[in-house]
C-alpha positions as semicolon CSV with decimal commas, in nm:
position;residue;x (nm);y (nm);z (nm)
1;M;-1,332;2,009;1,528
2;L;-1,173;2,146;1,208
3;Y;-0,840;1,993;1,310
4;T;-1,001;1,648;1,343
5;L;-1,193;1,677;1,015
6;L;-0,876;1,773;0,830
7;G;-0,695;1,481;0,992
8;V;-0,962;1,241;0,866
9;L;-0,938;1,391;0,516
10;L;-0,560;1,346;0,519
11;I;-0,600;0,980;0,617
12;L;-0,855;0,925;0,339
13;L;-0,617;1,083;0,086
14;D;-0,339;0,849;0,202
15;V;-0,567;0,547;0,168
16;A;-0,665;0,660;-0,183
17;S;-0,297;0,694;-0,274
18;W;-0,221;0,339;-0,155
19;I;-0,518;0,200;-0,346
20;I;-0,398;0,372;-0,663
21;F;-0,043;0,242;-0,611
22;A;-0,175;-0,111;-0,561
23;Q;-0,384;-0,087;-0,877
24;I;-0,087;0,045;-1,077
25;I;0,143;-0,234;-0,958
26;L;-0,118;-0,504;-1,016
27;S;-0,196;-0,376;-1,366
28;L;0,176;-0,375;-1,452
29;L;0,216;-0,731;-1,322
30;I;-0,079;-0,838;-1,537
31;A;0,049;-0,647;-1,842
32;F;0,390;-0,816;-1,823
33;N;0,235;-1,161;-1,762
34;V;0,393;-1,200;-1,420
35;I;0,049;-1,290;-1,290
36;N;-0,261;-1,360;-1,493
37;T;-0,630;-1,304;-1,452
38;Y;-0,712;-1,674;-1,489
39;N;-0,662;-1,692;-1,113
40;D;-0,992;-1,602;-0,945
41;A;-0,826;-1,418;-0,655
42;V;-0,617;-1,200;-0,887
43;R;-0,918;-1,126;-1,106
44;Q;-1,135;-1,028;-0,808
45;V;-0,869;-0,805;-0,650
46;Y;-0,802;-0,637;-0,982
47;A;-1,173;-0,587;-1,050
48;G;-1,224;-0,441;-0,703
49;L;-0,931;-0,201;-0,737
50;T;-1,050;-0,100;-1,082
51;R;-1,401;-0,029;-0,951
52;M;-1,255;0,190;-0,677
53;T;-1,019;0,388;-0,900
54;E;-1,215;0,419;-1,223
55;P;-1,440;0,704;-1,099
56;L;-1,124;0,903;-1,026
57;Y;-0,963;0,827;-1,362
58;R;-1,265;0,873;-1,589
59;P;-1,285;1,257;-1,584
60;I;-0,911;1,285;-1,642
61;R;-0,920;1,039;-1,933
62;R;-1,182;1,257;-2,100
63;I;-0,954;1,561;-2,082
64;M;-0,614;1,406;-2,158
65;P;-0,513;1,311;-2,511
66;D;-0,490;0,944;-2,604
67;F;-0,137;0,806;-2,561
68;G;-0,222;0,462;-2,691
69;P;-0,144;0,187;-2,442
70;L;0,002;0,433;-2,189
71;D;-0,239;0,563;-1,927
72;F;-0,121;0,871;-1,739
73;S;-0,444;0,928;-1,549
74;P;-0,321;0,753;-1,230
75;M;-0,021;0,985;-1,225
76;V;-0,246;1,290;-1,262
77;V;-0,476;1,166;-0,985
78;L;-0,178;1,104;-0,755
79;L;-0,049;1,454;-0,829
80;G;-0,391;1,597;-0,743
81;I;-0,400;1,395;-0,422
82;R;-0,056;1,523;-0,322
83;I;-0,164;1,883;-0,388
84;L;-0,478;1,835;-0,177
85;D;-0,267;1,663;0,089
86;Y;-0,039;1,966;0,106
87;I;-0,330;2,211;0,122
88;F;-0,511;2,016;0,394
89;A;-0,190;1,973;0,594
90;Q;-0,133;2,348;0,586
91;M;-0,492;2,409;0,692
92;Q;-0,455;2,155;0,972
93;A;-0,136;2,323;1,092
94;G;-0,317;2,658;1,092
95;A;-0,609;2,509;1,282
96;A;-0,371;2,352;1,535
97;I;-0,219;2,686;1,629
98;G;-0,559;2,850;1,645
99;G;-0,551;3,031;1,313
100;G;-0,860;2,852;1,185
101;F;-0,980;2,877;0,828
């Protein structure tokens, strides 16, 4: 049971990482005018990704100093996800061999 729960958590962390990567790439494409938000599809995808990631970024933006136009909160969130990914993978490995937690 613990092994399965940890597996689901690892999958959710991977999905969160991909959503953050997609939001980062899309925001860079918009910032460099490769694509623009006049297109309804681009605007809706960007708004959806922003709604999904903003609750993760908001607490970090409160803590971090202002770097002007640079936003390092996605990098901090990805680092936190990777740390959690490592911890859960170790716990899953321990649960797989019967060590439990």
